[in-house]
Amino acid sequence: MKNMIAEFKAFIDKGDVVTIAVGLILALYFKTIVDAILEGVILPIISAIFGEPNFAAIGFDVGDAFISIGLVINALVSFLAVAFILFLLVKAYNKSKGPEEEEASGPSEVDLLTEIRDQLRANN
């Protein structure tokens, strides 16, 4: 049993599960904010443009079936809004980090492999 607990602890530590869990929880709450912006501001404006009180009511009838273009528009607007908001967040985050520090200059991987090859040839 102790071995299994040790293995589980190593599994948790190896994958940095806590950091991932915090990121996922923040993403879920961020989704709530984006949904509120979409449902409270953007989608009502688009619904008003089409003259429909309900966004899902935008569409047309084909026989007995109703083709809801509003649901497709809703999905597209939601995707574009989330993508744009995430773009702005990433851009602001990258700007706040400042200029990236260049990595320490040294020989490249190819240079090191070439040097090793040359040394092996010299020893034979």
Short mmCIF file of N, CA and C in Angstrom, two decimals:
data_model
loop_
_atom_site.label_atom_id
_atom_site.label_comp_id
_atom_site.label_asym_id
_atom_site.label_seq_id
_atom_site.Cartn_x
_atom_site.Cartn_y
_atom_site.Cartn_z
N MET A 1 0.83 -1.20 0.00
CA MET A 1 0.00 0.00 0.00
C MET A 1 0.86 1.26 0.00
N LYS A 2 1.96 1.25 0.77
CA LYS A 2 2.84 2.42 0.81
C LYS A 2 3.46 2.67 -0.56
N ASN A 3 3.76 1.57 -1.27
CA ASN A 3 4.34 1.71 -2.60
C ASN A 3 3.36 2.39 -3.55
N MET A 4 2.08 2.03 -3.46
CA MET A 4 1.07 2.62 -4.32
C MET A 4 0.92 4.11 -4.01
N ILE A 5 0.95 4.46 -2.73
CA ILE A 5 0.85 5.88 -2.34
C ILE A 5 2.05 6.65 -2.86
N ALA A 6 3.23 6.05 -2.78
CA ALA A 6 4.43 6.71 -3.29
C ALA A 6 4.35 6.89 -4.81
N GLU A 7 3.84 5.88 -5.50
CA GLU A 7 3.68 5.98 -6.95
C GLU A 7 2.67 7.07 -7.31
N PHE A 8 1.57 7.13 -6.54
CA PHE A 8 0.56 8.16 -6.80
C PHE A 8 1.15 9.55 -6.57
N LYS A 9 1.92 9.72 -5.50
CA LYS A 9 2.55 11.01 -5.21
C LYS A 9 3.51 11.39 -6.34
N ALA A 10 4.27 10.43 -6.84
CA ALA A 10 5.18 10.69 -7.95
C ALA A 10 4.40 11.09 -9.21
N PHE A 11 3.26 10.44 -9.43
CA PHE A 11 2.41 10.76 -10.57
C PHE A 11 1.90 12.19 -10.48
N ILE A 12 1.43 12.57 -9.31
CA ILE A 12 0.92 13.93 -9.11
C ILE A 12 2.03 14.95 -9.30
N ASP A 13 3.20 14.69 -8.72
CA ASP A 13 4.32 15.63 -8.83
C ASP A 13 4.85 15.72 -10.25
N LYS A 14 4.86 14.60 -10.94
CA LYS A 14 5.44 14.55 -12.29
C LYS A 14 4.64 15.41 -13.27
N GLY A 15 3.34 15.35 -13.22
CA GLY A 15 2.51 16.05 -14.19
C GLY A 15 2.18 17.48 -13.82
N ASP A 16 2.61 17.95 -12.68
CA ASP A 16 2.27 19.29 -12.20
C ASP A 16 0.76 19.50 -12.25
N VAL A 17 0.05 18.55 -11.66
CA VAL A 17 -1.41 18.50 -11.71
C VAL A 17 -2.04 19.71 -11.03
N VAL A 18 -1.44 20.20 -9.97
CA VAL A 18 -2.02 21.33 -9.25
C VAL A 18 -2.08 22.57 -10.14
N THR A 19 -1.02 22.84 -10.88
CA THR A 19 -1.00 23.99 -11.77
C THR A 19 -2.05 23.86 -12.86
N ILE A 20 -2.18 22.66 -13.40
CA ILE A 20 -3.18 22.42 -14.44
C ILE A 20 -4.59 22.61 -13.86
N ALA A 21 -4.82 22.10 -12.66
CA ALA A 21 -6.14 22.21 -12.03
C ALA A 21 -6.50 23.68 -11.79
N VAL A 22 -5.55 24.46 -11.32
CA VAL A 22 -5.81 25.89 -11.10
C VAL A 22 -6.15 26.57 -12.41
N GLY A 23 -5.42 26.24 -13.48
CA GLY A 23 -5.70 26.82 -14.79
C GLY A 23 -7.09 26.47 -15.29
N LEU A 24 -7.49 25.22 -15.10
CA LEU A 24 -8.82 24.81 -15.53
C LEU A 24 -9.93 25.50 -14.74
N ILE A 25 -9.74 25.64 -13.45
CA ILE A 25 -10.74 26.32 -12.62
C ILE A 25 -10.87 27.79 -13.03
N LEU A 26 -9.74 28.44 -13.27
CA LEU A 26 -9.79 29.83 -13.73
C LEU A 26 -10.47 29.92 -15.09
N ALA A 27 -10.23 28.96 -15.97
CA ALA A 27 -10.88 28.96 -17.28
C ALA A 27 -12.39 28.83 -17.16
N LEU A 28 -12.85 28.00 -16.22
CA LEU A 28 -14.30 27.84 -16.03
C LEU A 28 -14.94 29.15 -15.57
N TYR A 29 -14.29 29.86 -14.66
CA TYR A 29 -14.84 31.13 -14.20
C TYR A 29 -14.70 32.22 -15.27
N PHE A 30 -13.67 32.15 -16.07
CA PHE A 30 -13.52 33.08 -17.18
C PHE A 30 -14.66 32.87 -18.18
N LYS A 31 -15.05 31.62 -18.38
CA LYS A 31 -16.16 31.30 -19.28
C LYS A 31 -17.44 31.98 -18.81
N THR A 32 -17.65 32.04 -17.51
CA THR A 32 -18.84 32.70 -16.96
C THR A 32 -18.85 34.18 -17.34
N ILE A 33 -17.70 34.82 -17.28
CA ILE A 33 -17.60 36.24 -17.65
C ILE A 33 -17.89 36.43 -19.13
N VAL A 34 -17.30 35.59 -19.97
CA VAL A 34 -17.51 35.69 -21.41
C VAL A 34 -18.98 35.43 -21.75
N ASP A 35 -19.57 34.42 -21.11
CA ASP A 35 -20.99 34.13 -21.35
C ASP A 35 -21.87 35.32 -20.98
N ALA A 36 -21.56 35.99 -19.88
CA ALA A 36 -22.34 37.15 -19.45
C ALA A 36 -22.23 38.29 -20.46
N ILE A 37 -21.02 38.50 -20.99
CA ILE A 37 -20.84 39.55 -22.00
C ILE A 37 -21.63 39.21 -23.26
N LEU A 38 -21.55 37.94 -23.66
CA LEU A 38 -22.27 37.53 -24.87
C LEU A 38 -23.78 37.63 -24.70
N GLU A 39 -24.29 37.04 -23.61
CA GLU A 39 -25.74 37.00 -23.40
C GLU A 39 -26.32 38.36 -23.04
N GLY A 40 -25.56 39.19 -22.34
CA GLY A 40 -26.09 40.46 -21.88
C GLY A 40 -25.89 41.62 -22.82
N VAL A 41 -24.89 41.52 -23.73
CA VAL A 41 -24.57 42.68 -24.57
C VAL A 41 -24.59 42.33 -26.06
N ILE A 42 -23.73 41.42 -26.46
CA ILE A 42 -23.51 41.20 -27.89
C ILE A 42 -24.70 40.54 -28.57
N LEU A 43 -25.20 39.44 -28.01
CA LEU A 43 -26.30 38.73 -28.66
C LEU A 43 -27.60 39.53 -28.71
N PRO A 44 -27.95 40.31 -27.68
CA PRO A 44 -29.15 41.15 -27.82
C PRO A 44 -29.03 42.20 -28.93
N ILE A 45 -27.83 42.72 -29.13
CA ILE A 45 -27.64 43.70 -30.21
C ILE A 45 -27.87 43.03 -31.57
N ILE A 46 -27.31 41.83 -31.74
CA ILE A 46 -27.49 41.11 -33.00
C ILE A 46 -28.96 40.73 -33.19
N SER A 47 -29.61 40.31 -32.11
CA SER A 47 -31.04 39.97 -32.20
C SER A 47 -31.87 41.19 -32.60
N ALA A 48 -31.52 42.35 -32.07
CA ALA A 48 -32.26 43.57 -32.41
C ALA A 48 -32.06 43.94 -33.87
N ILE A 49 -30.87 43.69 -34.40
CA ILE A 49 -30.60 43.97 -35.82
C ILE A 49 -31.53 43.14 -36.70
N PHE A 50 -31.72 41.87 -36.31
CA PHE A 50 -32.59 41.00 -37.09
C PHE A 50 -34.07 41.19 -36.75
N GLY A 51 -34.37 41.97 -35.71
CA GLY A 51 -35.75 42.25 -35.35
C GLY A 51 -36.46 41.10 -34.66
N GLU A 52 -35.73 40.22 -34.06
CA GLU A 52 -36.30 39.08 -33.35
C GLU A 52 -36.02 39.22 -31.86
N PRO A 53 -37.02 38.95 -31.01
CA PRO A 53 -36.79 39.06 -29.57
C PRO A 53 -35.88 37.95 -29.03
N ASN A 54 -35.90 36.81 -29.70
CA ASN A 54 -35.10 35.67 -29.26
C ASN A 54 -34.11 35.33 -30.36
N PHE A 55 -32.87 35.22 -30.02
CA PHE A 55 -31.82 34.97 -31.01
C PHE A 55 -32.05 33.66 -31.74
N ALA A 56 -32.54 32.63 -31.05
CA ALA A 56 -32.79 31.32 -31.67
C ALA A 56 -33.95 31.37 -32.65
N ALA A 57 -34.77 32.43 -32.60
CA ALA A 57 -35.92 32.53 -33.49
C ALA A 57 -35.54 32.97 -34.90
N ILE A 58 -34.29 33.33 -35.10
CA ILE A 58 -33.86 33.76 -36.43
C ILE A 58 -33.68 32.51 -37.29
N GLY A 59 -34.43 32.43 -38.35
CA GLY A 59 -34.34 31.27 -39.23
C GLY A 59 -35.50 31.24 -40.19
N PHE A 60 -35.73 30.07 -40.75
CA PHE A 60 -36.82 29.93 -41.71
C PHE A 60 -37.39 28.52 -41.66
N ASP A 61 -38.61 28.39 -42.18
CA ASP A 61 -39.31 27.10 -42.19
C ASP A 61 -39.08 26.40 -43.52
N VAL A 62 -38.85 25.10 -43.42
CA VAL A 62 -38.77 24.24 -44.60
C VAL A 62 -39.74 23.10 -44.33
N GLY A 63 -40.90 23.18 -44.90
CA GLY A 63 -41.93 22.18 -44.61
C GLY A 63 -42.34 22.30 -43.15
N ASP A 64 -42.26 21.19 -42.44
CA ASP A 64 -42.59 21.19 -41.01
C ASP A 64 -41.37 21.49 -40.13
N ALA A 65 -40.20 21.60 -40.71
CA ALA A 65 -38.97 21.82 -39.94
C ALA A 65 -38.61 23.30 -39.91
N PHE A 66 -38.00 23.72 -38.80
CA PHE A 66 -37.51 25.09 -38.66
C PHE A 66 -35.98 25.07 -38.68
N ILE A 67 -35.41 25.76 -39.62
CA ILE A 67 -33.95 25.86 -39.74
C ILE A 67 -33.53 27.11 -38.96
N SER A 68 -32.84 26.90 -37.84
CA SER A 68 -32.46 28.00 -36.95
C SER A 68 -31.06 28.49 -37.29
N ILE A 69 -31.01 29.54 -38.08
CA ILE A 69 -29.73 30.17 -38.41
C ILE A 69 -29.19 30.90 -37.19
N GLY A 70 -30.09 31.33 -36.32
CA GLY A 70 -29.68 32.04 -35.11
C GLY A 70 -28.76 31.21 -34.22
N LEU A 71 -28.98 29.90 -34.15
CA LEU A 71 -28.10 29.05 -33.35
C LEU A 71 -26.70 29.00 -33.95
N VAL A 72 -26.61 28.98 -35.27
CA VAL A 72 -25.32 28.98 -35.94
C VAL A 72 -24.62 30.32 -35.73
N ILE A 73 -25.37 31.39 -35.90
CA ILE A 73 -24.80 32.73 -35.67
C ILE A 73 -24.34 32.85 -34.22
N ASN A 74 -25.14 32.34 -33.29
CA ASN A 74 -24.79 32.36 -31.87
C ASN A 74 -23.46 31.65 -31.64
N ALA A 75 -23.29 30.47 -32.23
CA ALA A 75 -22.05 29.71 -32.06
C ALA A 75 -20.86 30.45 -32.66
N LEU A 76 -21.05 31.05 -33.84
CA LEU A 76 -19.97 31.80 -34.48
C LEU A 76 -19.58 33.04 -33.67
N VAL A 77 -20.57 33.78 -33.23
CA VAL A 77 -20.30 34.98 -32.43
C VAL A 77 -19.61 34.60 -31.13
N SER A 78 -20.06 33.53 -30.50
CA SER A 78 -19.45 33.08 -29.25
C SER A 78 -17.99 32.71 -29.47
N PHE A 79 -17.73 31.95 -30.53
CA PHE A 79 -16.35 31.55 -30.82
C PHE A 79 -15.47 32.75 -31.08
N LEU A 80 -15.94 33.66 -31.93
CA LEU A 80 -15.13 34.84 -32.26
C LEU A 80 -14.90 35.72 -31.04
N ALA A 81 -15.91 35.87 -30.19
CA ALA A 81 -15.76 36.69 -28.99
C ALA A 81 -14.75 36.07 -28.04
N VAL A 82 -14.84 34.78 -27.81
CA VAL A 82 -13.89 34.11 -26.92
C VAL A 82 -12.48 34.18 -27.50
N ALA A 83 -12.34 33.93 -28.79
CA ALA A 83 -11.02 33.98 -29.42
C ALA A 83 -10.42 35.39 -29.31
N PHE A 84 -11.24 36.42 -29.54
CA PHE A 84 -10.75 37.80 -29.47
C PHE A 84 -10.37 38.18 -28.05
N ILE A 85 -11.19 37.81 -27.09
CA ILE A 85 -10.89 38.13 -25.68
C ILE A 85 -9.62 37.41 -25.24
N LEU A 86 -9.47 36.15 -25.62
CA LEU A 86 -8.23 35.42 -25.28
C LEU A 86 -7.02 36.04 -25.96
N PHE A 87 -7.20 36.49 -27.21
CA PHE A 87 -6.11 37.17 -27.91
C PHE A 87 -5.68 38.41 -27.14
N LEU A 88 -6.65 39.21 -26.70
CA LEU A 88 -6.33 40.42 -25.93
C LEU A 88 -5.63 40.09 -24.62
N LEU A 89 -6.10 39.04 -23.94
CA LEU A 89 -5.46 38.64 -22.68
C LEU A 89 -4.03 38.19 -22.88
N VAL A 90 -3.80 37.36 -23.89
CA VAL A 90 -2.44 36.87 -24.15
C VAL A 90 -1.54 38.02 -24.56
N LYS A 91 -2.07 38.93 -25.38
CA LYS A 91 -1.28 40.08 -25.81
C LYS A 91 -0.90 40.95 -24.61
N ALA A 92 -1.85 41.21 -23.72
CA ALA A 92 -1.57 42.01 -22.53
C ALA A 92 -0.58 41.30 -21.61
N TYR A 93 -0.75 39.99 -21.47
CA TYR A 93 0.18 39.22 -20.62
C TYR A 93 1.59 39.27 -21.19
N ASN A 94 1.73 39.07 -22.50
CA ASN A 94 3.06 39.10 -23.10
C ASN A 94 3.68 40.49 -22.98
N LYS A 95 2.87 41.53 -23.08
CA LYS A 95 3.38 42.90 -22.95
C LYS A 95 3.84 43.17 -21.52
N SER A 96 3.11 42.62 -20.55
CA SER A 96 3.47 42.85 -19.15
C SER A 96 4.74 42.11 -18.76
N LYS A 97 5.06 41.04 -19.47
CA LYS A 97 6.29 40.30 -19.17
C LYS A 97 7.52 41.08 -19.57
N GLY A 98 7.38 41.97 -20.52
CA GLY A 98 8.52 42.73 -21.00
C GLY A 98 9.26 41.94 -22.05
N PRO A 99 10.38 42.51 -22.49
CA PRO A 99 11.14 41.80 -23.52
C PRO A 99 11.71 40.49 -22.97
N GLU A 100 11.65 39.48 -23.81
CA GLU A 100 12.17 38.19 -23.40
C GLU A 100 13.69 38.24 -23.38
N GLU A 101 14.23 37.62 -22.36
CA GLU A 101 15.68 37.55 -22.27
C GLU A 101 16.17 36.48 -23.23
N GLU A 102 17.23 36.81 -23.94
CA GLU A 102 17.78 35.85 -24.87
C GLU A 102 18.47 34.74 -24.09
N GLU A 103 18.38 33.55 -24.65
CA GLU A 103 19.03 32.42 -24.01
C GLU A 103 20.54 32.62 -24.07
N ALA A 104 21.22 32.02 -23.11
CA ALA A 104 22.67 32.12 -23.08
C ALA A 104 23.23 31.55 -24.38
N SER A 105 24.05 32.35 -25.03
CA SER A 105 24.60 31.88 -26.29
C SER A 105 25.66 30.83 -26.01
N GLY A 106 25.64 29.84 -26.82
CA GLY A 106 26.58 28.73 -26.70
C GLY A 106 26.47 27.91 -27.96
N PRO A 107 27.18 26.83 -27.98
CA PRO A 107 27.12 26.00 -29.19
C PRO A 107 25.73 25.40 -29.36
N SER A 108 25.32 25.28 -30.61
CA SER A 108 24.02 24.69 -30.89
C SER A 108 24.12 23.17 -30.78
N GLU A 109 22.97 22.54 -30.82
CA GLU A 109 22.93 21.08 -30.73
C GLU A 109 23.70 20.45 -31.89
N VAL A 110 23.56 21.03 -33.08
CA VAL A 110 24.26 20.50 -34.25
C VAL A 110 25.77 20.65 -34.08
N ASP A 111 26.20 21.80 -33.53
CA ASP A 111 27.63 22.01 -33.29
C ASP A 111 28.18 20.98 -32.31
N LEU A 112 27.44 20.72 -31.24
CA LEU A 112 27.88 19.73 -30.27
C LEU A 112 27.96 18.34 -30.88
N LEU A 113 26.96 17.96 -31.66
CA LEU A 113 26.97 16.64 -32.29
C LEU A 113 28.11 16.53 -33.30
N THR A 114 28.39 17.60 -34.02
CA THR A 114 29.51 17.59 -34.96
C THR A 114 30.83 17.42 -34.21
N GLU A 115 30.97 18.10 -33.09
CA GLU A 115 32.19 17.99 -32.28
C GLU A 115 32.36 16.57 -31.75
N ILE A 116 31.29 15.97 -31.27
CA ILE A 116 31.34 14.59 -30.78
C ILE A 116 31.74 13.65 -31.91
N ARG A 117 31.16 13.82 -33.09
CA ARG A 117 31.50 12.98 -34.24
C ARG A 117 32.96 13.11 -34.58
N ASP A 118 33.45 14.33 -34.60
CA ASP A 118 34.87 14.56 -34.94
C ASP A 118 35.79 13.92 -33.91
N GLN A 119 35.43 13.99 -32.63
CA GLN A 119 36.26 13.37 -31.58
C GLN A 119 36.25 11.86 -31.70
N LEU A 120 35.09 11.29 -32.03
CA LEU A 120 35.01 9.83 -32.21
C LEU A 120 35.85 9.40 -33.39
N ARG A 121 35.83 10.15 -34.46
CA ARG A 121 36.66 9.83 -35.63
C ARG A 121 38.15 9.92 -35.30
N ALA A 122 38.50 10.91 -34.49
CA ALA A 122 39.91 11.09 -34.13
C ALA A 122 40.41 9.95 -33.24
N ASN A 123 39.55 9.38 -32.41
CA ASN A 123 39.95 8.30 -31.50
C ASN A 123 40.05 6.96 -32.22
N ASN A 124 39.46 6.82 -33.41
CA ASN A 124 39.50 5.52 -34.12
C ASN A 124 40.70 5.42 -34.95
#
